[in-house]
Coordinates of C-alpha atoms (C1' of nucleotides) in Angstrom, one line a residue:
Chain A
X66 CA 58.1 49.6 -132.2
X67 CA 56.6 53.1 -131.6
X68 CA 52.9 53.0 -129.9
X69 CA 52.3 56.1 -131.6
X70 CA 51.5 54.5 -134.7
X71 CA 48.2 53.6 -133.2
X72 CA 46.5 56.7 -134.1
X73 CA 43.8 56.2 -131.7
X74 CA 42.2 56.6 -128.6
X75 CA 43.7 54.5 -125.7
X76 CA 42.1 53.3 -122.4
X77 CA 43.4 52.0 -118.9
X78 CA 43.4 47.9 -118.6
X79 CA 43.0 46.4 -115.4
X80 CA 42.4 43.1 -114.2
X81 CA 39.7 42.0 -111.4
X82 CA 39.8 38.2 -109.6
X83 CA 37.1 36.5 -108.2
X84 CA 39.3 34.0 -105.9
X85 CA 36.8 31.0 -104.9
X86 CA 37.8 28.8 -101.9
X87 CA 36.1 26.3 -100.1
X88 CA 35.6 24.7 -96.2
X89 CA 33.7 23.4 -94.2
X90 CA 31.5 26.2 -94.1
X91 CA 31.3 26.2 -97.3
X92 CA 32.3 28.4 -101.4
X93 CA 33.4 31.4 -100.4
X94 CA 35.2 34.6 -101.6
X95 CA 38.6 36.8 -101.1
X96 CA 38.2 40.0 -101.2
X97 CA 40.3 42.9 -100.0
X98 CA 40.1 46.1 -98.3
X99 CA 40.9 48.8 -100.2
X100 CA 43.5 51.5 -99.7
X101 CA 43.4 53.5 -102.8
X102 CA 41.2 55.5 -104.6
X103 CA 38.5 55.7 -105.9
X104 CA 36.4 53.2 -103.8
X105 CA 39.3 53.9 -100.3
X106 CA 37.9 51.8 -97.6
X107 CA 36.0 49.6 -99.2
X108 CA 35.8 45.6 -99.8
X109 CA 35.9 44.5 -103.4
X110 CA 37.6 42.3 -105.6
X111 CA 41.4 41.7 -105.9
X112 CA 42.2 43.7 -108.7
X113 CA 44.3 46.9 -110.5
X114 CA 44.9 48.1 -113.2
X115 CA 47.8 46.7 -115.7
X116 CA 51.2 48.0 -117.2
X117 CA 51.8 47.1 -120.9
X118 CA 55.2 45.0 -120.3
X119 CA 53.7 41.6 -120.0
X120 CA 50.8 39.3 -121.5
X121 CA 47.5 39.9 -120.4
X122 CA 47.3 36.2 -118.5
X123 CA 50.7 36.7 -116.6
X124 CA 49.4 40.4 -115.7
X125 CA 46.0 38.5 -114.3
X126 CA 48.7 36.4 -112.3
X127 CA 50.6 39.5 -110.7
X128 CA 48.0 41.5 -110.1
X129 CA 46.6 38.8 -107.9
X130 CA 50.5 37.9 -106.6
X131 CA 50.3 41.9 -105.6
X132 CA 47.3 41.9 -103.7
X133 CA 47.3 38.8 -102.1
X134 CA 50.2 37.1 -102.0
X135 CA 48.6 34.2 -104.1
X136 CA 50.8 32.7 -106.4
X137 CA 50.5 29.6 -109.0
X138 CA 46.8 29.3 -109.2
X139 CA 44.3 27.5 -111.0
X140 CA 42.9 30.7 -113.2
X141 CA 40.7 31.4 -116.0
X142 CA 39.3 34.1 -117.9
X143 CA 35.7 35.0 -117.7
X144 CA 34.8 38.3 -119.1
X145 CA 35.4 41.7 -120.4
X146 CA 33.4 45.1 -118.8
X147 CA 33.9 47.6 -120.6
X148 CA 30.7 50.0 -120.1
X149 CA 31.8 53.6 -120.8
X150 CA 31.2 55.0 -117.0
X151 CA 32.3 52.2 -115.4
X152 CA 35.5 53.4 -113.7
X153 CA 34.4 57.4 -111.9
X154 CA 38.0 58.1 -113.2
X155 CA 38.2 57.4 -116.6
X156 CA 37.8 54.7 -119.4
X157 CA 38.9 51.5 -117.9
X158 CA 38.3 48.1 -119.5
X159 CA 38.6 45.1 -117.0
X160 CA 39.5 41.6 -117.6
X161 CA 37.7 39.3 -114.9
X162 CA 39.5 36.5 -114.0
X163 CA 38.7 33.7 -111.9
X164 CA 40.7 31.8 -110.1
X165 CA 40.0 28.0 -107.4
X166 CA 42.2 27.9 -104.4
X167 CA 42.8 25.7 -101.5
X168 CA 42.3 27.8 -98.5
X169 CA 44.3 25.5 -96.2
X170 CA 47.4 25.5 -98.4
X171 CA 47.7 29.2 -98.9
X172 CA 48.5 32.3 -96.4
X173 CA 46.6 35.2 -97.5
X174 CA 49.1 38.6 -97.5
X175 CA 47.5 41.4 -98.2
X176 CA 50.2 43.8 -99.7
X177 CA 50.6 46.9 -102.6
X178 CA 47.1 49.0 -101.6
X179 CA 45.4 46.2 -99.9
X180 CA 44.8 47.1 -96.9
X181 CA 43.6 43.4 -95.9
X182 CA 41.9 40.2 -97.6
X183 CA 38.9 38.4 -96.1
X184 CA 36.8 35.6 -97.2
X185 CA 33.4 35.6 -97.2
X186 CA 30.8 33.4 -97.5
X187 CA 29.4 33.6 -101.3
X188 CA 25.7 34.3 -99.4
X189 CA 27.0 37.6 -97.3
X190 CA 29.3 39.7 -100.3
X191 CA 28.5 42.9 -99.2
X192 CA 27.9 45.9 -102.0
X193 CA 30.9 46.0 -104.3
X194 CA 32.8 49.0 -105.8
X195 CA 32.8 49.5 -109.6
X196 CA 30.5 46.7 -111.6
X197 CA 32.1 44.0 -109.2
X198 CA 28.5 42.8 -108.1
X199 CA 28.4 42.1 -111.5
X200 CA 31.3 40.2 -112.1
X201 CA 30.5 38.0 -109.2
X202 CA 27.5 37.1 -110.4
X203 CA 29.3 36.6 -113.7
X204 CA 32.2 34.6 -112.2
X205 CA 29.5 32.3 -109.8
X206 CA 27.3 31.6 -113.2
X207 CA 30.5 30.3 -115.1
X208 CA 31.8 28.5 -112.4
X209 CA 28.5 26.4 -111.8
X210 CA 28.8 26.3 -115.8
X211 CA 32.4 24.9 -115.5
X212 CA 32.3 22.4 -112.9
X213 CA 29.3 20.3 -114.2
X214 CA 31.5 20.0 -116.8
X215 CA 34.9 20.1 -116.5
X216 CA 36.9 18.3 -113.1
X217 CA 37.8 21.8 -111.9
X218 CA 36.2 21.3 -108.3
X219 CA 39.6 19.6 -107.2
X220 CA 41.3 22.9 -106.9
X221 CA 39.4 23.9 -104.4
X222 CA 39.7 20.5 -102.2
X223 CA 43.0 19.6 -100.4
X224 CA 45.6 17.2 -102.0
X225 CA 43.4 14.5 -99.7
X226 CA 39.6 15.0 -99.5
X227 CA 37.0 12.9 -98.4
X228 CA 34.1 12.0 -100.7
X229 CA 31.9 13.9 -98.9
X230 CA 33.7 16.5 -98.4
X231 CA 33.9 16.4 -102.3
X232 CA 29.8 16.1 -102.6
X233 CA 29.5 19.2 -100.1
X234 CA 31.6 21.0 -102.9
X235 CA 29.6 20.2 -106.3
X236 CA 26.2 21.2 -103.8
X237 CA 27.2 24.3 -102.6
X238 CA 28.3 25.3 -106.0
X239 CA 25.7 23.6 -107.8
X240 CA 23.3 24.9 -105.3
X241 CA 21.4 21.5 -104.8
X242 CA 21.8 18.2 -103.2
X243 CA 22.5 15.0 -103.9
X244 CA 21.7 11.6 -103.1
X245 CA 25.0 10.0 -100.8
X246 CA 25.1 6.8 -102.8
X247 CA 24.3 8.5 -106.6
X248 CA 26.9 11.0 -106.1
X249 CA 29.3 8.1 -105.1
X250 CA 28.6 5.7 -107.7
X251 CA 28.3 8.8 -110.4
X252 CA 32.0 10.3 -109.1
X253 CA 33.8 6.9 -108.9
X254 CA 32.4 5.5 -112.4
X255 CA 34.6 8.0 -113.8
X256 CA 38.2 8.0 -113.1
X257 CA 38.3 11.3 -111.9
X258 CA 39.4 10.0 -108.4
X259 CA 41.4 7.3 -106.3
X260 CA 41.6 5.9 -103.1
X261 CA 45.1 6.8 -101.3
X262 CA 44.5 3.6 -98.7
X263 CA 44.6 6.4 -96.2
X264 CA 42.1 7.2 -93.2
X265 CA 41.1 10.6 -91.7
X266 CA 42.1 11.2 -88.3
X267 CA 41.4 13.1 -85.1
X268 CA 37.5 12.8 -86.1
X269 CA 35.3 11.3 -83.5
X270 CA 33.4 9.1 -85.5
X271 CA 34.0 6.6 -88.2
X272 CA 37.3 7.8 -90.3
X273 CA 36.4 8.2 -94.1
X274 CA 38.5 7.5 -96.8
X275 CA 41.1 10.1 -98.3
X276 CA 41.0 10.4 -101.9
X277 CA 43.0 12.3 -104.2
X278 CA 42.6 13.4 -107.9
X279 CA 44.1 12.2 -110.9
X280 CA 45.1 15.4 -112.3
X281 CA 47.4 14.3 -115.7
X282 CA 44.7 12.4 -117.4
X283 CA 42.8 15.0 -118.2
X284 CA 45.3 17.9 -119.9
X285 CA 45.2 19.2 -123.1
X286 CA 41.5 18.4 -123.7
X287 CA 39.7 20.7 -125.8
X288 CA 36.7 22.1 -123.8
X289 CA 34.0 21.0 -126.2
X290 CA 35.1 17.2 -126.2
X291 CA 34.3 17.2 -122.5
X292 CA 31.9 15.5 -120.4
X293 CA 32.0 15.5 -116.8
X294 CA 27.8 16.1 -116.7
X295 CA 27.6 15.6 -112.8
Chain B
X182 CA 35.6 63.3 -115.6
X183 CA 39.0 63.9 -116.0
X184 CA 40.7 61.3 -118.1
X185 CA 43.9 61.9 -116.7
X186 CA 43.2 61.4 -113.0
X187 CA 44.3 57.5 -113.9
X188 CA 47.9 58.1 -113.9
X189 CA 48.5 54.8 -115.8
X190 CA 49.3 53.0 -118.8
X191 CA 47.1 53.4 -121.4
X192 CA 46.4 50.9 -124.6
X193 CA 44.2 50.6 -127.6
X194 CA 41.4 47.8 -127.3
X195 CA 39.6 46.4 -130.3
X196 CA 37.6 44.1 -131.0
X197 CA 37.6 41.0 -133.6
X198 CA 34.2 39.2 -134.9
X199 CA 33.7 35.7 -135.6
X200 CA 30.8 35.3 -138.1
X201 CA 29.5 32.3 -138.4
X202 CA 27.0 31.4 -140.8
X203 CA 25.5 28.5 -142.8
X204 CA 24.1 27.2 -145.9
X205 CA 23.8 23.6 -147.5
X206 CA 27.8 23.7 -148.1
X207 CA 28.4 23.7 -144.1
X208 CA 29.5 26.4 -141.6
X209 CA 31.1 29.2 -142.8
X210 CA 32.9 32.2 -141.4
X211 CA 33.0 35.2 -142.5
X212 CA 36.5 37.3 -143.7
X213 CA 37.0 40.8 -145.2
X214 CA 40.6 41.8 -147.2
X215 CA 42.1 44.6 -145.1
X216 CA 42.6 47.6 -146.9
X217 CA 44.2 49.3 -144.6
X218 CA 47.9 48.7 -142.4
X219 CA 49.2 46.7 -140.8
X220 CA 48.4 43.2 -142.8
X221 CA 46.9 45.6 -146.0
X222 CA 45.5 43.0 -148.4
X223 CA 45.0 40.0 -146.4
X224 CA 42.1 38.3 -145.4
X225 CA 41.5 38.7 -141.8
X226 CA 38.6 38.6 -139.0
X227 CA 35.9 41.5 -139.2
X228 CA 37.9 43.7 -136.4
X229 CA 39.1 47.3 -135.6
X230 CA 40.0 49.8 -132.9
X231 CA 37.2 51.1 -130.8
X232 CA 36.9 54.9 -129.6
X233 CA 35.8 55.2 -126.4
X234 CA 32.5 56.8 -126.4
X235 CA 30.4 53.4 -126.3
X236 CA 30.3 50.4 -124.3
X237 CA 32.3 47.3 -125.3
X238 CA 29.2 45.8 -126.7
X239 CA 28.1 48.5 -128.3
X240 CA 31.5 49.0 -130.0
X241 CA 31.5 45.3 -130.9
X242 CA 28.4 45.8 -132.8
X243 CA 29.4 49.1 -134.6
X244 CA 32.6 47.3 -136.0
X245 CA 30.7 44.8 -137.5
X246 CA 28.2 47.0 -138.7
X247 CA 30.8 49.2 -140.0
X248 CA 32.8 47.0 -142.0
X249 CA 30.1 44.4 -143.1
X250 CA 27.1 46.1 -142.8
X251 CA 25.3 43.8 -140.8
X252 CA 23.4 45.0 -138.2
X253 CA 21.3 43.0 -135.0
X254 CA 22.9 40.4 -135.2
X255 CA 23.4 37.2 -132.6
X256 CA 26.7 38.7 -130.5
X257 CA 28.4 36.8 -127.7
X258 CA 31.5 37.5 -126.1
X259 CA 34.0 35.0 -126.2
X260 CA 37.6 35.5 -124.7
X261 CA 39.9 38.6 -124.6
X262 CA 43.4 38.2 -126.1
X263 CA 46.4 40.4 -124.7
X264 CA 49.6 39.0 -125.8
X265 CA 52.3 42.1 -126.1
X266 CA 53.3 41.6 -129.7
X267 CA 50.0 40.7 -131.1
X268 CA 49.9 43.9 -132.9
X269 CA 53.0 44.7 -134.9
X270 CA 52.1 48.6 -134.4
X271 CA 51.9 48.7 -130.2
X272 CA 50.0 46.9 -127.7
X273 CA 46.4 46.6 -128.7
X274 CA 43.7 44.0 -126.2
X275 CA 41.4 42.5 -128.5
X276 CA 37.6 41.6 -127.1
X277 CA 36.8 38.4 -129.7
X278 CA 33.2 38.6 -130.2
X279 CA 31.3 35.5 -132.1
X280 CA 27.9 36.2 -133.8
X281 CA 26.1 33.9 -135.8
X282 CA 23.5 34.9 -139.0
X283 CA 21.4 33.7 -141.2
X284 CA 23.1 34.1 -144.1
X285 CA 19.7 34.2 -146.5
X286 CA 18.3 37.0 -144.2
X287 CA 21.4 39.1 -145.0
X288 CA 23.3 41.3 -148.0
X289 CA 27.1 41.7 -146.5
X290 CA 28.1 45.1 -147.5
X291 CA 32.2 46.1 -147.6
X292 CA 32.7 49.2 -146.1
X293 CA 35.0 51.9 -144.2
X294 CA 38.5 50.4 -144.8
X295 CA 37.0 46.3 -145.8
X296 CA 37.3 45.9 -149.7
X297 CA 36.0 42.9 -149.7
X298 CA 34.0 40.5 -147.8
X299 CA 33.5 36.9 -148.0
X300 CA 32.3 33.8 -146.6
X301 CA 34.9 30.5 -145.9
X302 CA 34.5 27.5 -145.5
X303 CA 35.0 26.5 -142.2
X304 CA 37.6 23.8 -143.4
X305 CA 38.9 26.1 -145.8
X306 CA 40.5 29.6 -143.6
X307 CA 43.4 30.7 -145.0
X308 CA 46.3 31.8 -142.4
X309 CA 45.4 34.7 -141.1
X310 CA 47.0 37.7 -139.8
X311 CA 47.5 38.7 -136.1
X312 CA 46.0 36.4 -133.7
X313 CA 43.2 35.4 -135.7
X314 CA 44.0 31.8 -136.3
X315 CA 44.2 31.2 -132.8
X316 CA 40.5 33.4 -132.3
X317 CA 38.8 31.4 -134.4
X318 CA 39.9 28.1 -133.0
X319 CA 38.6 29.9 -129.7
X320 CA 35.3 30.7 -131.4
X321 CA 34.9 26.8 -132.9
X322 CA 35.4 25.5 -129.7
X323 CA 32.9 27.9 -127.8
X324 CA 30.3 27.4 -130.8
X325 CA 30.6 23.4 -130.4
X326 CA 30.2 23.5 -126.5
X327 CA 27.3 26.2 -126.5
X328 CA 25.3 24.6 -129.2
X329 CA 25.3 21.8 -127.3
X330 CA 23.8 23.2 -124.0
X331 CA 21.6 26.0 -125.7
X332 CA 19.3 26.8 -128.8
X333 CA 21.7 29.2 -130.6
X334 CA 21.7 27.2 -133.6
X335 CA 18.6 28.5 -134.8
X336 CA 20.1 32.1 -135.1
X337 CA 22.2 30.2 -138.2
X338 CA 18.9 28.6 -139.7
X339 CA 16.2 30.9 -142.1
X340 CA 13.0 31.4 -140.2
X341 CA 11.6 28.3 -141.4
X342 CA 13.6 25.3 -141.4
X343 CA 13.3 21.5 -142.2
X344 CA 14.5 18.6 -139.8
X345 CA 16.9 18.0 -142.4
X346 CA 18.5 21.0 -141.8
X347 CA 18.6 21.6 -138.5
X348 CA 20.3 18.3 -138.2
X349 CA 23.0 19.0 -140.7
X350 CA 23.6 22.1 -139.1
X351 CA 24.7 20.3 -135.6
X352 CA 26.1 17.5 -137.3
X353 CA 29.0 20.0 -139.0
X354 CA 29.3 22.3 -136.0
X355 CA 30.0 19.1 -134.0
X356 CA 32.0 17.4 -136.4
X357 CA 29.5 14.0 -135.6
X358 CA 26.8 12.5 -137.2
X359 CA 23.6 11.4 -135.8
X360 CA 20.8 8.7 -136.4
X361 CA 17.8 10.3 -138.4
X362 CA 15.4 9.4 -136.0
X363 CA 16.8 9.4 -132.7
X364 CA 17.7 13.0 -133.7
X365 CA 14.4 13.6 -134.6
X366 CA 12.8 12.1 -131.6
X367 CA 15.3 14.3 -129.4
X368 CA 15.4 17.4 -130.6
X369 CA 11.3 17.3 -130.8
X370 CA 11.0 16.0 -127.2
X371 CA 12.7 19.4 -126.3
X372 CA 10.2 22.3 -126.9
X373 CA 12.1 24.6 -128.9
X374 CA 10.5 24.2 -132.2
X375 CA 7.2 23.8 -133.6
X376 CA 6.0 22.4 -136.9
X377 CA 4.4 25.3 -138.9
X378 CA 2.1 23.0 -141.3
X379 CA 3.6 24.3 -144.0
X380 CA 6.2 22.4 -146.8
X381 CA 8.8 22.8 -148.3
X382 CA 8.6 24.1 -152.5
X383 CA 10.5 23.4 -155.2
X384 CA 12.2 20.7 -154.7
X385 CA 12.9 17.4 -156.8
X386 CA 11.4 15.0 -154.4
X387 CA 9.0 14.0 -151.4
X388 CA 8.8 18.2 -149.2
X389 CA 9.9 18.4 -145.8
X390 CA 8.0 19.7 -143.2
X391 CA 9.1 23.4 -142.2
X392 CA 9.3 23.9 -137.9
X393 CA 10.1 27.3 -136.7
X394 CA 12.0 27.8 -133.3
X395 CA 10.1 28.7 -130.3
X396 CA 12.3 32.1 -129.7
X397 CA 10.0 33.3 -126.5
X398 CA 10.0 30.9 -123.7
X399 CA 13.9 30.7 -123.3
X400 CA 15.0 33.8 -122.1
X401 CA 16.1 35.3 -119.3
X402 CA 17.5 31.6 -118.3
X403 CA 21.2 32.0 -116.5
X404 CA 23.6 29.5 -118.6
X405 CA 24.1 27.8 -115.8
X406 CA 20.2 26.1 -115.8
X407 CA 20.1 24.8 -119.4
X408 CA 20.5 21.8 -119.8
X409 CA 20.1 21.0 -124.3
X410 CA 22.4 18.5 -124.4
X411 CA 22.5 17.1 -127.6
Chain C
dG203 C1' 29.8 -1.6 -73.5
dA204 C1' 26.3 1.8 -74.7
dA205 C1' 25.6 6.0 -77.0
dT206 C1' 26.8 9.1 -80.6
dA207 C1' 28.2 10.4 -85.1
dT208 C1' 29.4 9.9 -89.6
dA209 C1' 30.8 6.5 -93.5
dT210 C1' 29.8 3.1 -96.5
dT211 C1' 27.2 0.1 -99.6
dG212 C1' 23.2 -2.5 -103.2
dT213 C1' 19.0 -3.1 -105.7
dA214 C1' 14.8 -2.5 -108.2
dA215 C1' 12.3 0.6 -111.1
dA216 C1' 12.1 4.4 -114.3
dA217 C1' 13.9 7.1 -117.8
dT218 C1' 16.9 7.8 -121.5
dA219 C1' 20.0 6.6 -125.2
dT220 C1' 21.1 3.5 -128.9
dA221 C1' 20.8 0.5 -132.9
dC222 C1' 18.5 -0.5 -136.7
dA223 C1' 15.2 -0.4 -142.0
dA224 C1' 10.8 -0.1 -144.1
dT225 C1' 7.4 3.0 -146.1
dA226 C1' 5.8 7.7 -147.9
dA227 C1' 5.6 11.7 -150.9
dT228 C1' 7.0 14.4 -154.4
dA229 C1' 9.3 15.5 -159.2
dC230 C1' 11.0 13.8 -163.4
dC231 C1' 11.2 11.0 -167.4
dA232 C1' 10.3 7.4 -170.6
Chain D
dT97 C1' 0.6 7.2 -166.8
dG98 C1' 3.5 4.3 -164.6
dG99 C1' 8.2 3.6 -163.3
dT100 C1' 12.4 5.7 -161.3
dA101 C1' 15.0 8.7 -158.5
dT102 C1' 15.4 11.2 -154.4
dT103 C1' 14.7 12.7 -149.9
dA104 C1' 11.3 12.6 -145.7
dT105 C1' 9.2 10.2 -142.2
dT106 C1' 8.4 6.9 -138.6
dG107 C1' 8.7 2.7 -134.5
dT108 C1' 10.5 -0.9 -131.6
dA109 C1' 13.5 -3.7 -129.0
dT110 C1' 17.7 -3.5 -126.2
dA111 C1' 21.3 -1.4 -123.5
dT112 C1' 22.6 2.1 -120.5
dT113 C1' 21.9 5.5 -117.2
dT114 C1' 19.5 7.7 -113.6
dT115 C1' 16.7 7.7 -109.8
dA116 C1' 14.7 6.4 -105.4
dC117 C1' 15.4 4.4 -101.2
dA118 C1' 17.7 2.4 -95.7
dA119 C1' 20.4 -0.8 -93.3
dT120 C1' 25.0 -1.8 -91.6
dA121 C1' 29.9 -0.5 -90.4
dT122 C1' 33.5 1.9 -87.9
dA123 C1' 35.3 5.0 -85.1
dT124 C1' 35.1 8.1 -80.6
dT125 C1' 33.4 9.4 -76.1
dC126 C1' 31.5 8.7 -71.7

DNA sequence: GAATATATTGTAAAATATACAATAATACCA
DNA sequence: TGGTATTATTGTATATTTTACAATATATTC
């Protein structure tokens, strides 16, 4: 089909990912360093602009396969930017994107124009390039949105977590605290969850239980007939 | 700034509206019959190309106001669709937008290449062209989960509403029904609407009360502390 | 085996949600 | 003018959910 039949003024697409990860330490954020104009030398959000041969998720996907090396993550759309002098070199629209992974079971390769990827802790982002202060604060609203309501937390957790590894999750993401024995009751009252029999080990105190998540109940829900409400 | 300093792929981005609206009949959305290619003379979402002069929202705004006439208006981003063939005439991204009116408060006015405009029953959309089928069932599913976790459902009610109303209004967004008085007792136990003292006229039976919504004291709120919950 | 460190569990009170039906106010009509 | 039709308005008892709160258990280390 010939694009010229759009008689019309065109703009640059790109895509930007706010990767989410969690430890110990706590949520936290990959960004990368960058090695291309504009913005050289500076940390900011895994993103790039996009070519025109593929759909706009699976571009979200390579873009972030690119940069990173991350690959078959839990991603979602969260926004479009499109303020006119956004971009110093031109009209660029972005798609933020973002996206839960487990630290421990990824290796982070920073490749294409990255010159490397770091993850910092969601209290110390440092001043961002473009609008992506912006989209951060975007992506950090919808995310504490999301996982009061929706058993997305779980990407973030290894395969086998503990339950309070789990409550350290929804607080620093929720930003508040709960009681030990609420939270418990609250999480195991819905079927979200199940004891694998297991035990940590190599801690030097009481071993907790390992849990996993029960991830096929809850496909092809519709977002509105949801009700997670931690 | 030199548009050509991004050495990149370039595409067209419009921009498709969702109107919701509602009277006694139920939710309704509102269509225009294209008359212009591609899809000439079908009914199809309030949407066009953008130049790139404004800001997305901006733009958003002007296509509505350009083809409908309706201007200020209740906007909210919803999702960005970017499938390559979504557009028979070359890749075009499309930023869905839903806004929601009062329909009373409002004359819809055909212009630029819309020949006609026209509200649907929400259980009655014809298949539409492009992606729009698949946009509105985007825009449904956002309206049910928002209206249920913040006031927006006054922006579909006349300035002066009755109980009656208000309820009918969630009860077909939701696709529920709810008990007359614990529906009262909720929704009043909240503070977002007042009770003006003044009645309902002309009507065959015993007036309603008419309540007005309490616009000031929520703004400003990130979505993330609301907490309506219907 | 004592000290240290974290994991695990129950119960009572308060708040919220649910189920359910009789009475009130207006217009219309005989 | 009184009866009928129509919708508006309101309360209470019960079930469910949320909240507040602290003692005991299980492992390691010294």
């Amino acid at each position: 089909m010939d694009p010229n039949l759009i008689p019309f003024f065109k703009a640059a697409v790109s895509v930007d990912n706010v990767v989410f990860g969690f430890d110990q330490s706590g949520l936290k954020v990959l960004l990368i360093y960058r090695g291309a104009d504009p913005y050289r030398n500076c940390w900011a959000l895994p993103g790039d602009l996009i070519s025109l041969d593929s759909d706009l998720s699976s571009s979200a996907e390579k873009v972030l396969q690119d940069l990173t090396g991350l690959d078959k993550v839990y991603m979602e759309q969260i926004h479009t930017f499109g303020k006119v002098d956004r971009h110093p070199f031109g009209r660029v629209f972005t798609v933020a994107y973002f996206a839960l992974i487990k630290i421990e079971d990824y290796n982070i390769h920073p490749s294409s124009w990255a010159e490397e990827a770091a993850w910092f802790p969601i209290s110390e982002i440092p001043d961002l390039p473009f609008d992506h202060n912006e989209i951060l604060l975007f992506a950090k609203d919808q995310l504490k949105t999301k996982i009061r309501r929706q058993p997305i937390g779980f990407e973030l957790l290894p395969k086998y977590f503990t339950l309070t590894e789990l409550q350290k999750l929804y607080e620093s993401i929720l930003e508040t605290e709960f009681d030990v024995r609420n939270f418990r009751k609250k999480i195991l009252s819905m079927d979200f969850i199940t004891d694998t029999g297991l035990k940590q080990s190599s801690v030097t105190h009481r071993p907790a239980k390992l849990f996993k998540y029960n991830a096929k109940k809850y496909s092809k829900l519709s977002s509105s007939d949801f009700a997670f409400d931690l």
